[in-house]
Short mmCIF file of C-alpha atoms in Angstrom, two decimals:
data_model
loop_
_atom_site.label_atom_id
_atom_site.label_comp_id
_atom_site.label_asym_id
_atom_site.label_seq_id
_atom_site.Cartn_x
_atom_site.Cartn_y
_atom_site.Cartn_z
CA UNK A 26 89.94 0.35 -4.04
CA UNK A 27 89.71 3.92 -4.21
CA UNK A 28 92.63 5.72 -5.87
CA UNK A 29 94.59 7.82 -3.54
CA UNK A 30 95.36 10.54 -6.27
CA UNK A 31 92.10 11.10 -8.34
CA UNK A 32 89.38 9.19 -5.82
CA UNK A 33 88.22 6.99 -8.69
CA UNK A 34 86.62 3.73 -7.28
CA UNK A 35 88.21 1.72 -9.82
CA UNK A 36 91.71 0.24 -10.04
CA UNK A 37 93.21 -2.95 -11.21
CA UNK A 38 95.55 -5.54 -9.53
CA UNK A 39 98.67 -5.52 -11.43
CA UNK A 40 100.58 -7.78 -8.97
CA UNK A 41 99.88 -9.50 -5.65
CA UNK A 42 102.52 -11.06 -3.34
CA UNK A 43 102.86 -12.00 0.19
CA UNK A 44 104.80 -9.59 2.32
CA UNK A 45 108.21 -11.04 3.59
CA UNK A 46 106.93 -11.70 7.07
CA UNK A 47 104.12 -13.44 5.79
CA UNK A 48 101.31 -11.28 7.56
CA UNK A 49 100.00 -9.32 4.75
CA UNK A 50 99.44 -9.39 1.12
CA UNK A 51 100.97 -6.50 -0.85
CA UNK A 52 98.99 -5.40 -4.15
CA UNK A 53 100.38 -3.25 -6.96
CA UNK A 54 97.44 -1.42 -8.54
CA UNK A 55 96.70 0.97 -11.15
CA UNK A 56 93.82 3.44 -11.33
CA UNK A 57 91.22 2.45 -14.11
CA UNK A 58 90.66 6.05 -14.69
CA UNK A 59 92.43 6.84 -18.14
CA UNK A 60 92.97 10.34 -17.13
CA UNK A 61 95.13 9.43 -13.84
CA UNK A 62 96.41 5.73 -14.57
CA UNK A 63 98.55 6.22 -11.56
CA UNK A 64 99.98 3.16 -9.68
CA UNK A 65 99.88 2.51 -5.92
CA UNK A 66 100.30 -0.12 -3.33
CA UNK A 67 97.99 -1.59 -0.84
CA UNK A 68 98.28 -4.06 1.65
CA UNK A 69 95.80 -6.52 3.12
CA UNK A 70 96.19 -7.66 6.84
CA UNK A 71 94.20 -9.71 9.31
CA UNK A 72 92.01 -7.15 11.20
CA UNK A 73 93.31 -7.34 14.94
CA UNK A 74 92.03 -6.19 18.14
CA UNK A 75 93.46 -2.48 18.73
CA UNK A 76 96.79 -2.28 20.90
CA UNK A 77 96.89 0.78 22.60
CA UNK A 78 100.12 2.73 23.53
CA UNK A 79 100.32 4.39 27.16
CA UNK A 80 102.20 7.45 26.82
CA UNK A 81 104.45 9.08 29.41
CA UNK A 82 101.39 11.33 30.46
CA UNK A 83 99.26 8.29 31.05
CA UNK A 84 97.32 9.40 27.67
CA UNK A 85 96.41 6.48 25.43
CA UNK A 86 96.37 6.47 21.85
CA UNK A 87 96.07 3.70 19.25
CA UNK A 88 99.05 2.01 17.96
CA UNK A 89 99.77 3.12 14.69
CA UNK A 90 101.94 0.99 12.16
CA UNK A 91 102.22 4.17 9.96
CA UNK A 92 103.61 6.37 12.66
CA UNK A 93 106.03 3.73 13.57
CA UNK A 94 107.22 3.34 9.95
CA UNK A 95 107.40 7.12 9.60
CA UNK A 96 109.53 7.62 12.57
CA UNK A 97 111.89 4.79 11.46
CA UNK A 98 111.92 6.06 8.02
CA UNK A 99 112.80 9.56 9.18
CA UNK A 100 115.72 8.33 11.24
CA UNK A 101 117.11 6.37 8.15
CA UNK A 102 116.85 9.13 5.80
CA UNK A 103 119.95 9.60 3.50
CA UNK A 104 121.08 6.26 4.70
CA UNK A 105 121.75 3.16 2.67
CA UNK A 106 118.71 1.40 3.99
CA UNK A 107 115.81 0.33 1.66
CA UNK A 108 112.22 0.90 2.46
CA UNK A 109 111.95 -3.00 2.24
CA UNK A 110 114.51 -3.25 5.33
CA UNK A 111 112.33 -0.56 7.10
CA UNK A 112 109.18 -2.41 6.36
CA UNK A 113 110.63 -5.69 7.74
CA UNK A 114 111.60 -3.82 11.07
CA UNK A 115 108.12 -2.29 11.45
CA UNK A 116 106.45 -5.69 10.90
CA UNK A 117 109.00 -7.49 13.46
CA UNK A 118 108.43 -4.78 16.00
CA UNK A 119 104.58 -4.64 15.58
CA UNK A 120 104.42 -8.61 15.59
CA UNK A 121 106.49 -8.73 18.92
CA UNK A 122 104.61 -6.05 20.50
CA UNK A 123 101.08 -7.86 19.59
CA UNK A 124 102.56 -11.16 21.09
CA UNK A 125 103.80 -9.66 24.23
CA UNK A 126 101.16 -7.14 24.96
CA UNK A 127 97.32 -8.02 24.65
CA UNK A 128 95.84 -4.54 24.83
CA UNK A 129 98.16 -1.86 26.07
CA UNK A 130 101.86 -1.31 25.69
CA UNK A 131 103.99 1.40 27.38
CA UNK A 132 105.41 3.83 24.86
CA UNK A 133 108.91 3.41 26.40
CA UNK A 134 108.76 -0.16 25.27
CA UNK A 135 108.01 0.81 21.79
CA UNK A 136 110.93 3.32 21.89
CA UNK A 137 113.26 0.95 23.17
CA UNK A 138 112.27 -1.70 20.42
CA UNK A 139 112.77 0.82 17.95
CA UNK A 140 116.30 1.63 19.15
CA UNK A 141 117.36 -2.06 19.38
CA UNK A 142 116.38 -2.65 15.86
CA UNK A 143 118.08 0.54 14.46
CA UNK A 144 121.10 -0.39 16.42
CA UNK A 145 121.48 -3.65 14.61
CA UNK A 146 120.49 -1.98 11.30
CA UNK A 147 122.64 1.39 11.15
CA UNK A 148 124.48 3.09 13.98
CA UNK A 149 123.64 6.49 12.32
CA UNK A 150 120.10 5.97 12.23
CA UNK A 151 120.18 4.64 15.72
CA UNK A 152 121.84 7.98 17.08
CA UNK A 153 119.17 9.85 15.30
CA UNK A 154 116.33 8.29 16.81
CA UNK A 155 117.84 7.99 20.02
CA UNK A 156 118.60 11.80 19.96
CA UNK A 157 114.95 12.57 19.64
CA UNK A 158 113.40 9.82 21.59
CA UNK A 159 115.98 10.23 24.72
CA UNK A 160 115.88 14.03 24.18
CA UNK A 161 119.84 14.55 24.56
CA UNK A 162 119.93 18.08 26.33
CA UNK A 163 123.45 18.74 25.27
CA UNK A 164 126.59 17.48 23.04
CA UNK A 165 128.10 15.54 25.85
CA UNK A 166 125.23 13.41 26.40
CA UNK A 167 124.92 12.68 22.64
CA UNK A 168 128.76 12.21 22.46
CA UNK A 169 128.53 9.72 25.36
CA UNK A 170 125.78 7.60 23.36
CA UNK A 171 127.96 7.58 20.26
CA UNK A 172 131.00 6.50 22.40
CA UNK A 173 128.96 3.68 23.78
CA UNK A 174 127.75 2.56 20.44
CA UNK A 175 131.37 2.56 19.28
CA UNK A 176 132.52 0.55 22.22
CA UNK A 177 129.83 -2.29 21.59
CA UNK A 178 130.73 -2.22 18.03
CA UNK A 179 134.37 -2.74 18.69
CA UNK A 180 133.48 -5.32 21.24
CA UNK A 181 131.60 -7.33 18.52
CA UNK A 182 134.30 -7.28 16.03
CA UNK A 183 136.91 -8.58 18.45
CA UNK A 184 134.54 -11.66 19.05
#
């Protein structure tokens, strides 16, 4: 495996373990180049047929786990949410999409699934993501979404 820092083609596996959802093997590696010796993580997954995301303008792009991860991580920035929790959410969303959609999935479905997961994980992260995804045009729309979230939260606490 090529080192992402110095591009050396030699690295050693320090640790291997199954991911939490069982769909990948996580390997901690160390560059074998003595001048670099940095550590990095790789994942081994079953190669799957590409899932295409159909955007609002009808353009298609290949589903990117990394893009999904970055978007959720950005919403969770400075929140008490570990990267392991984000990885689990990403894996669950991707697994569900691949089970439900064979070749193409509308981008709106991806966005809604992310919002559902973030709503369960952290209200602030949910509002951050929703504000970008739903393109809130003014503070009133944002406030309405927050009030809706608060109402749902208080309903859950009563039950």
